[in-house]
Structure formats: structure tokens, C-alpha cells
């Protein structure tokens, strides 16, 4: 796997990730905008409207028929938070020209289709069509409500909201339901203009060969657009230690509780400087060899799952677990005790090596998946020279136990969120 | 010791080896030398539905629900220690899963393939249970069951299966119930293990970077000598009728969830590959995102992009499922029934048939980009004695009439709707 970054305009980059092993090509547009309460809901709705129809395919049945005919090309949309920025992603995955059953270029057709959705939407004057906007608003409200049904996801997102109250990162990536309600077709048109004019844009292609002319056409399209106020993606405010640990408890009619702990890490940013923190997070709560799995789950049976995840861009470490109410206090104590042990360097070389081996094995397999590679580079958009998964693997293998211990010493508890089952709730 | 067959698809540029060991174990191997990783599964045709069976022609026995899943948890432990500890030595990602009709143990790695395969072969063939370890596991699995009690998507499916099936064990949760797992002891585990973990009932599937001949020799050397056991599933007869046409549960959810299904009559225990492909196509044409039904349901605010269909079939059960979120699940079910009636009358749109055919062709090609996708497809081959490249051949020869014929198995009388509504 090799990659090449090409400037395509002011705040517009093309990245070709060459990988001859695949039979498909993945093309994606990633837009990065500042996370702001006033715009977060409009921005989030945009990619859903843009991928539901277009001037050329005015309704989704026609668009989906086209995708099915294009050998089941998959059109995907995603909204995510990358540091203090909101990322909007539109992508298409299609089988390579070699597998086409006629003379049409599958990859060329898919690239044109994706561009036309973005640059030539179905409009009604200087507004999106009311019917499309209302349909997608309803689906967005249901999407937001549906996240509440997944209690693990819900608890994690509540923790993030509480821990980063008042900080852009505390916003929900989709915005609040009332903000979704307020979006008008004209406001969405303005958001689309703002997207094309001010977002940082990364166009990525993962495949065997760089399809001819795709980057050139994207560059030409953006030359027609006045570009200004493009955000500096290196500017994300890290999580800062809390003066006093914040405690939030909520009660619902559930069989099992969810306990989520949010920690500030004292460091954030690119791969290279945070490498010991990355290994530290895995040794703390990664695979079955980790402190949390081995002790909190296996040895003490305090929860069915208990794991840690690191948000490097923000310097945030999350521990989440599914606990019985009676065990919640003990689970919390034990999680913190395991962190203390790591700060004291009380972990075996064997466990550290197991963690590093596991991380390296996983990273080495990333080259085998187009979607994983796309995500890998999109998450490192702020890095002018992103490391490849193989390079991160080599660097992780070289991390010392002292560096891991020092990284753990910077990790400080900030917020505790407990979703309690109502007492007496039937299992 | 191994009988080998090689299958090649010029069109896909792929080939795989099917080797049958003298013990009866079947091994499916597809090399992807350009890939960095490998994905391997060692599995048995033993899942949650196998609660009533006979061995070597003996009288049928019935065992408590949840043993297959319980065994999956316990096999990771042996007298020498935990398999996870051994995998920690190699760094491989390891896991296992139990479904209705199978249990699979898997690993994924980018180096030390043969060390990982040795661990896999060893721990799956080395059962070790004591009264004490079984008791501890009852606690852990109890927590797992309770976790699923809060999962609306899981509940909506199992409530439907309970509404549709009167006797078939597919109606019981894969992990069993708190009561059924309380009845499990070490002796029962050994008994089920020795019945179903016989090489003749098992398979090993690998895709990725490895050497076929080396893997075959390693398997040959690593398989324990076990005389074959003849297992027969003795499910009680399942009536055609459903138990209830509607079922509802209140949970902490933001939007109501639904699962609607047509229960199909099963005269033979297994659907053929062609029948499965035809039904998948029918579901795409009837309710896929390019269908008129999908368009009108979406326009009227009755479904959202979580809506999906599935052909749910295994030994002795088959149902066409429609799942999603809706403010009015009864209206969705009504509209599906109406559209089924219309297709029975008018036949299917040839344009949609052709598009679905191309789409499924593309899906097959895409699957060959992922070692996990290939390994999982090989497991399907092993489970149902199918050939990997057969799907492409069948797809090409299908006609709209083949697809339409599947509609005859669906009747409003044998349909059921399950709904999870928000707590008041």
C-alpha cells in the first residue's frame, strides 16, 4: 500500500491510496467544518439530502435503481466528530471495470455520479426541495431518537455531552431535535453553499489504479467556487483535567446499568507524539490481556463488558462497562485501582508485550480493507504527513514500559456517568 | 489422509481447495497471497436449536436450552489455562460465536499463522469443565442474557420468533434463559461436546495469506483420533400456523421498532442455494430501496433508512423478515401484505429483476475483497454442502418466474408482527 497526496485547490486535497489487491474502488468526499451549535444540525442533514436524489436522479427510487444497475454500487453517508470539527462523508464503493459485464467503466460512472450528487443537487430555485428536506428531517429526528435505544451508545454520548459541556466537542454530531425541526429548504441551501465555499475538503480514492481525470474534475469544480474562511484543522482544544470529578446519574427502566468514565489524558494530537498513550490505552482496556478485561470482568466478574477507548484528537479516554446495579460502585473502584496500578508501573512485561503484539497485528491487517484505509486517512486529515498503519505498528512496537507508565500518569478522571436501572425493574 | 479437490473461477480469478480428512472433517482453504492477514474459523454444526437429538440411532434426548453457547464460553478454558492467554503470545485477534445452527471459533492474524492454527486446533479439541468453572460461567452468562434483555433490536426479533413458532427451538434465545442455564452441569456439557464436536460434524475454513499444503499437513497432524458419531436432529413437528399474529413489548426506546415475518412451510429441513438466492432477490424487488413499496412507505413517513429485509432460514425453519422503525408498524405490515398480493397477481417488474441480478452479482465480487467475507462464505458452503462459485452460476440462470414462485410460500394467514414500543 502506498499513498499520494495531491493539492487540488485552496483547502482541497486529493489522496490516492494505491492497493492492487482489491477488486473494488472506493471514492469518498470528506468535508470538515467547525463544530458550532448554530450550524451543526444543518450541516449534518446535508449529506443525507445530497445522497437521496439529485437533479439527474430526482427521486431516490431512480437513484437506487441506478446504483443497483451499477452492480450494486454502495452509496454511504456518515457524520462524525474529528476533534473540534464536524466531518461529513459521502462515499461510493463499486466493482472495478475489469468485472463490468459490458463496456461501461464502472469506476468512471460511479465517480461522475458521486460528483453530480454533490455539485448538482435537486433544487427549487435557491432552496432545496421542501419534500426532500422534510423527508430527511423526519429521518434525522428518528435517527437521533433511535440512538437512545442503544444503551451503550446512549451512555457514551451522554458522558461526552456532560464532560464537554460548553465545548464544541460536547455537541451531538447530528444536532438537537429542535434544531432539526427549524431547518428550512433555504437555510439548507445556504449550508450547502457554505460547505462548498468554506469546508476543508479531502477527496480519497482507494483502489488498484487512480481513475483517470477524477482529481482534475474535482479541482476544476472547486476553481469555480469562491473559497474562503477554511478552518485550520490542527486547532483542536484538548480535554483539560477537572478541578472536581463531575458525577452524573440517570435512571431508566432497564435490566442492566451502564457505567462510563471519562478521563482527560494530558496530551492529544498526531500519532507520533501520542504513541505511548495509544499503547497505554490498549494495555488498560483493549483485548483480553488488558487490565480491565482480566481483572474487572474475568477475575471479579463485575461487568459483562469493560473496555477503554482513546479519542486521540481530543486527548480523551473513555471506559465503558455494562454493570449490575449492585456492582456499580465496586466496578468503578476497581477500574480506578487498575489505572493506579498502571501509573505505578505495576504491569508485567508479558502483558505489555501482549498488548503491543495485538495492536501491531491489528494495524497490519488494515491494508486489507478499503473502508478501514479510507477512515484511517480521513481521521488523520490534520496531519500533513500521516503515518501508514504499518508505520504506526512499528512505532507502537518500540514503546517502552516507562513511556506507558508516564502516559498513564497524565490520565485523570474527569466525569462519571451512570445509567441506573430503576430498582424493581423486571429483567 | 486428505482427499483434495480444487475449484477455480476464471471470472473471479480465485480458487480454493476443499479437503476431506479421513475423520470426516471438511477443510475449505482460499489463498489470497497479496493480502497481509488471514482469517480462520473452526466450527461445528451445533447451535442453539440443537436441543433434541439422537446419537448413533438411539432414542431421542432433550437437553436444556443454551448448551451450545455455554460450551462456546467454556472451551476457551483448558487444564493448561485460557486460550486467550495463548493467543496473547501471538497477538492474534480471537473470538467465537454461537448462532441458531452453528458454533464457530475464529482468529485473525497478520503473522505466525501456524502458531495460531495450532492453538485453535488444540483448545477446540480439549474440553475441560468442572462443577466450579461451570458455576462461575452461569453468573457471566446470566449477565449476558440480562444485557440482551435491554436490547430492543434483539427483543423484537425473538418476540417475533416466539409468536411465529410453537415448538421449534428457534423460538428460544441463543444463550438460553436464566432458568435453563441453571440446569447445565459439567456432565451435560461433556455429553453434548462429545456428540457435536466430532470431526465428521465439523469444518475448518481459512482465507488469506497462508500455504495450503502446509495447513493441510498441520491439520492432519493436529486432529485427534475420534471415531465418527452419527447425530440426528429430532425436532418435534412444527405446525404451519403461527401462535400469535401480533406481539408487543414496552422498552426504553426512542422510536418504535418492528419485525414482520412470513413463516414459510418447511417440508424439507433445508432450503437449497437456489431457493435462498431467489428469495433474497424477491425481497430486494419487493421491498428493496429501488422498489415502489419502499418509495411509498418512505414518502408517507412509515419507514426510515433502518428498514431492511432478511431471509431467515436454517434447519427446519424459514421466514421472510422485514425489520425497521416506524410510528405505525401495523400500517407497514398491511402495506407489505398488499404489495405481496399485487406481485402475486401482476408478477414482478423485469427492470427491477435485471437490476437486482446485477446488484447481487456485484455483491459477490465485493465479498472477495475481504478475507473475513470469504471465510464466512466458506462457512456457508461447509454448513450446507454448497460450492463457493455456484452462486454466480445460479444468479446468471435465474428467471423472473423462479423468483415469483417463492411468493407462493407467503400467506397472510401465516404472518406475524412483533413491535417494541417506548415505555410510557
XYZ file of C-alpha atoms in Angstrom, chain B residues 82-416:
335
model
C -7.111 -19.871 28.963
C -6.915 -19.874 25.141
C -6.901 -16.075 25.222
C -3.672 -16.208 27.189
C -2.168 -18.382 24.496
C -3.356 -16.044 21.743
C -1.836 -13.145 23.682
C 1.509 -14.807 22.891
C 0.902 -14.415 19.166
C -1.113 -11.184 19.159
C -3.931 -12.656 17.059
C -7.454 -11.395 17.403
C -9.567 -14.310 18.634
C -13.260 -14.740 19.206
C -16.161 -17.188 18.908
C -19.851 -17.044 18.236
C -22.904 -19.247 18.558
C -25.928 -18.861 16.323
C -29.054 -20.929 15.784
C -27.336 -23.685 13.827
C -23.582 -23.403 14.397
C -20.741 -22.565 16.770
C -17.528 -21.110 15.337
C -14.149 -20.310 16.875
C -12.091 -17.855 14.905
C -8.872 -15.907 14.751
C -7.476 -13.221 12.516
C -3.760 -12.534 12.255
C -1.034 -10.999 10.105
C 1.819 -13.206 11.290
C 2.517 -16.561 12.995
C -0.379 -18.234 11.225
C 0.668 -21.768 12.063
C 1.113 -20.964 15.780
C -2.414 -19.570 15.830
C -3.828 -22.544 13.974
C -2.144 -24.841 16.492
C -3.859 -23.015 19.365
C -7.228 -23.162 17.595
C -6.970 -26.875 16.808
C -5.844 -27.660 20.320
C -8.319 -25.796 22.512
C -11.400 -26.674 20.486
C -10.431 -30.357 20.828
C -9.609 -30.122 24.565
C -12.754 -29.775 26.654
C -12.212 -29.139 30.348
C -15.113 -28.442 32.683
C -15.522 -28.754 36.440
C -18.537 -28.101 38.632
C -16.837 -24.956 39.893
C -15.967 -23.434 36.500
C -19.490 -24.174 35.280
C -20.989 -22.347 38.261
C -18.867 -19.282 37.616
C -19.863 -19.232 33.955
C -23.545 -19.344 34.902
C -23.037 -15.924 36.504
C -21.275 -14.444 33.464
C -23.838 -15.787 31.002
C -26.635 -14.572 33.274
C -25.208 -11.050 32.859
C -25.025 -11.520 29.097
C -28.697 -12.597 28.980
C -29.680 -9.552 31.016
C -27.729 -7.291 28.678
C -29.767 -8.648 25.755
C -32.981 -8.092 27.735
C -32.323 -4.360 27.263
C -31.547 -4.676 23.541
C -34.662 -3.639 21.648
C -33.438 -4.985 18.296
C -32.759 -8.395 19.861
C -36.080 -8.485 21.730
C -38.145 -7.503 18.699
C -36.702 -10.455 16.743
C -37.111 -13.063 19.492
C -40.631 -11.872 20.302
C -41.464 -12.437 16.634
C -39.906 -15.907 16.650
C -41.949 -16.785 19.741
C -45.078 -15.524 18.029
C -44.323 -17.492 14.863
C -43.013 -20.801 16.201
C -44.880 -23.064 18.579
C -42.303 -25.837 19.111
C -39.202 -25.207 17.016
C -36.289 -24.280 19.330
C -35.512 -21.276 17.115
C -38.041 -19.512 19.379
C -35.649 -19.657 22.354
C -32.846 -17.148 22.936
C -29.438 -18.381 21.730
C -27.960 -18.107 25.237
C -30.982 -19.911 26.727
C -32.739 -18.491 29.765
C -31.578 -17.871 33.333
C -33.599 -20.979 34.309
C -32.325 -23.234 31.514
C -28.655 -22.417 32.116
C -29.146 -23.128 35.826
C -29.800 -26.766 34.808
C -26.482 -27.106 32.988
C -23.676 -29.051 34.674
C -20.272 -30.371 33.650
C -21.654 -33.813 32.730
C -24.214 -32.372 30.324
C -21.515 -30.240 28.733
C -19.270 -33.271 28.171
C -22.154 -35.232 26.713
C -23.094 -32.523 24.193
C -19.458 -31.836 23.423
C -18.748 -35.465 22.532
C -21.873 -35.585 20.410
C -21.430 -32.458 18.329
C -17.689 -31.737 18.393
C -16.976 -34.791 16.319
C -14.766 -34.030 13.269
C -17.422 -35.538 10.990
C -19.793 -32.787 12.164
C -17.171 -30.041 11.903
C -15.417 -27.805 9.386
C -12.384 -25.558 9.166
C -12.346 -22.572 6.788
C -9.438 -20.239 6.080
C -8.968 -17.289 3.735
C -5.948 -15.047 3.346
C -2.195 -15.405 3.389
C -1.036 -18.969 4.105
C 0.191 -22.052 2.319
C -2.489 -24.641 1.551
C -0.263 -27.715 1.733
C 1.338 -26.616 4.989
C -2.079 -26.009 6.544
C -3.369 -29.403 5.430
C -0.369 -31.212 6.935
C -0.765 -29.284 10.162
C -4.457 -30.183 10.402
C -3.694 -33.797 9.627
C -1.151 -33.908 12.426
C -3.219 -31.858 14.880
C -6.541 -33.673 14.661
C -7.243 -36.064 17.491
C -8.298 -39.546 16.555
C -12.034 -39.661 17.150
C -14.437 -42.326 15.888
C -17.333 -40.798 13.951
C -20.661 -40.196 15.678
C -23.943 -40.130 13.762
C -26.109 -37.309 15.097
C -29.685 -36.857 14.065
C -31.745 -33.777 14.879
C -35.162 -34.837 16.180
C -37.162 -31.652 16.232
C -40.816 -32.072 17.085
C -43.111 -31.299 14.160
C -43.820 -27.600 13.774
C -47.327 -26.635 12.680
C -47.727 -24.321 9.685
C -49.773 -21.850 11.703
C -48.280 -19.075 13.819
C -49.030 -18.864 17.555
C -49.966 -15.196 17.558
C -50.313 -12.708 14.714
C -49.240 -9.784 16.906
C -46.954 -9.326 19.892
C -45.829 -6.199 21.703
C -43.335 -5.229 24.422
C -42.546 -1.868 26.027
C -38.856 -0.943 26.456
C -36.707 2.176 26.873
C -36.552 3.071 23.185
C -36.773 6.363 21.332
C -38.727 5.089 18.294
C -40.989 2.006 17.996
C -39.245 -0.986 16.389
C -40.948 -3.683 14.387
C -40.217 -7.054 12.840
C -42.763 -8.534 10.469
C -42.411 -12.019 9.052
C -43.964 -14.586 6.772
C -43.493 -18.062 8.224
C -42.788 -20.492 5.387
C -43.803 -24.147 5.425
C -40.776 -26.441 5.656
C -41.387 -29.814 4.043
C -37.662 -30.463 3.789
C -35.260 -29.459 6.554
C -33.079 -27.224 4.365
C -33.557 -24.623 1.639
C -31.378 -25.046 -1.445
C -28.906 -22.368 -2.506
C -31.115 -21.530 -5.470
C -34.153 -21.119 -3.225
C -32.192 -18.834 -0.930
C -30.934 -16.653 -3.796
C -34.401 -16.431 -5.332
C -35.896 -15.315 -2.022
C -33.142 -12.734 -1.488
C -33.914 -11.378 -4.946
C -37.612 -11.360 -4.281
C -37.099 -9.377 -1.072
C -34.955 -6.860 -2.981
C -37.524 -6.469 -5.753
C -40.463 -6.316 -3.346
C -39.083 -4.087 -0.607
C -35.521 -3.021 -1.550
C -34.607 0.656 -1.771
C -35.415 0.832 -5.502
C -38.884 -0.720 -5.102
C -42.198 1.156 -5.375
C -43.177 -0.156 -1.918
C -40.069 1.315 -0.268
C -40.633 4.637 -2.045
C -44.225 4.972 -0.883
C -43.509 3.870 2.707
C -40.657 6.350 2.945
C -42.664 9.173 1.369
C -45.509 8.617 3.811
C -43.195 8.658 6.797
C -43.841 4.995 7.678
C -40.237 3.765 7.484
C -36.732 5.232 7.584
C -33.340 4.091 6.310
C -33.122 1.478 9.086
C -35.672 -0.615 7.130
C -34.267 -3.916 5.900
C -35.227 -7.413 4.858
C -33.700 -10.806 5.587
C -34.318 -14.374 4.536
C -34.092 -16.137 7.878
C -33.601 -19.841 7.351
C -31.876 -22.840 8.886
C -32.617 -26.432 9.813
C -36.409 -26.777 9.917
C -37.289 -23.077 9.781
C -37.640 -20.407 7.100
C -39.181 -16.957 7.250
C -39.033 -13.756 5.231
C -38.406 -10.876 7.661
C -38.976 -7.119 7.322
C -37.446 -5.075 10.140
C -37.247 -1.408 10.951
C -38.504 1.569 12.909
C -41.951 3.061 12.400
C -44.514 5.252 14.093
C -47.138 2.818 12.758
C -45.864 -0.768 12.379
C -49.347 -2.166 11.696
C -49.659 0.111 8.671
C -46.275 -1.099 7.376
C -47.326 -4.742 7.766
C -50.584 -4.036 5.978
C -48.769 -2.391 3.075
C -46.295 -5.271 2.750
C -49.196 -7.745 2.578
C -50.901 -5.614 -0.062
C -47.759 -5.422 -2.157
C -47.221 -9.187 -1.895
C -50.803 -9.672 -3.140
C -50.132 -7.279 -6.019
C -46.964 -9.130 -7.059
C -48.780 -12.470 -6.865
C -51.284 -11.016 -9.286
C -49.133 -8.853 -11.602
C -45.794 -10.637 -11.452
C -42.504 -8.797 -10.902
C -41.122 -5.835 -12.839
C -38.487 -7.184 -15.291
C -36.460 -3.958 -14.930
C -36.194 -4.431 -11.184
C -35.386 -8.107 -11.705
C -32.468 -7.217 -14.011
C -31.179 -4.530 -11.621
C -31.367 -6.897 -8.627
C -29.485 -9.531 -10.614
C -26.642 -7.097 -11.368
C -26.634 -5.872 -7.798
C -26.256 -9.396 -6.383
C -23.502 -10.087 -8.928
C -21.666 -7.004 -7.619
C -22.157 -8.175 -4.029
C -20.452 -11.483 -4.827
C -17.447 -9.694 -6.392
C -17.188 -7.313 -3.431
C -17.147 -10.176 -0.958
C -13.840 -11.352 -2.453
C -12.170 -8.131 -1.251
C -12.392 -9.235 2.367
C -10.715 -12.262 3.920
C -13.395 -12.281 6.595
C -16.116 -12.126 3.926
C -14.575 -15.049 2.054
C -14.061 -17.140 5.185
C -17.679 -16.557 6.188
C -18.854 -17.569 2.715
C -16.773 -20.756 3.044
C -18.548 -21.493 6.339
C -21.884 -21.290 4.492
C -20.500 -23.773 1.945
C -19.433 -26.122 4.741
C -22.723 -25.820 6.616
C -24.943 -26.528 3.642
C -22.617 -28.513 1.413
C -22.589 -25.838 -1.278
C -19.878 -24.794 -3.729
C -18.426 -21.288 -3.407
C -18.654 -20.239 -7.061
C -22.080 -21.805 -7.572
C -23.811 -18.584 -6.551
C -22.576 -16.727 -9.658
C -23.709 -19.550 -11.941
C -27.163 -19.732 -10.386
C -27.587 -15.949 -10.453
C -26.984 -15.919 -14.176
C -29.564 -18.603 -14.926
C -32.432 -17.236 -12.816
C -35.671 -16.117 -14.414
C -38.403 -13.819 -13.062
C -40.626 -16.916 -12.847
C -38.153 -18.616 -10.462
C -38.295 -15.597 -8.205
C -42.074 -15.219 -8.428
C -42.570 -18.854 -7.420
C -41.238 -18.054 -3.941
C -44.289 -15.856 -3.345
C -46.448 -18.984 -3.132
C -44.875 -19.747 0.245
C -46.114 -16.498 1.764
C -49.605 -16.213 3.115
C -51.193 -13.511 5.300
C -52.583 -16.283 7.459
C -49.046 -17.346 8.457
C -47.633 -13.889 9.052
C -46.831 -12.254 12.384
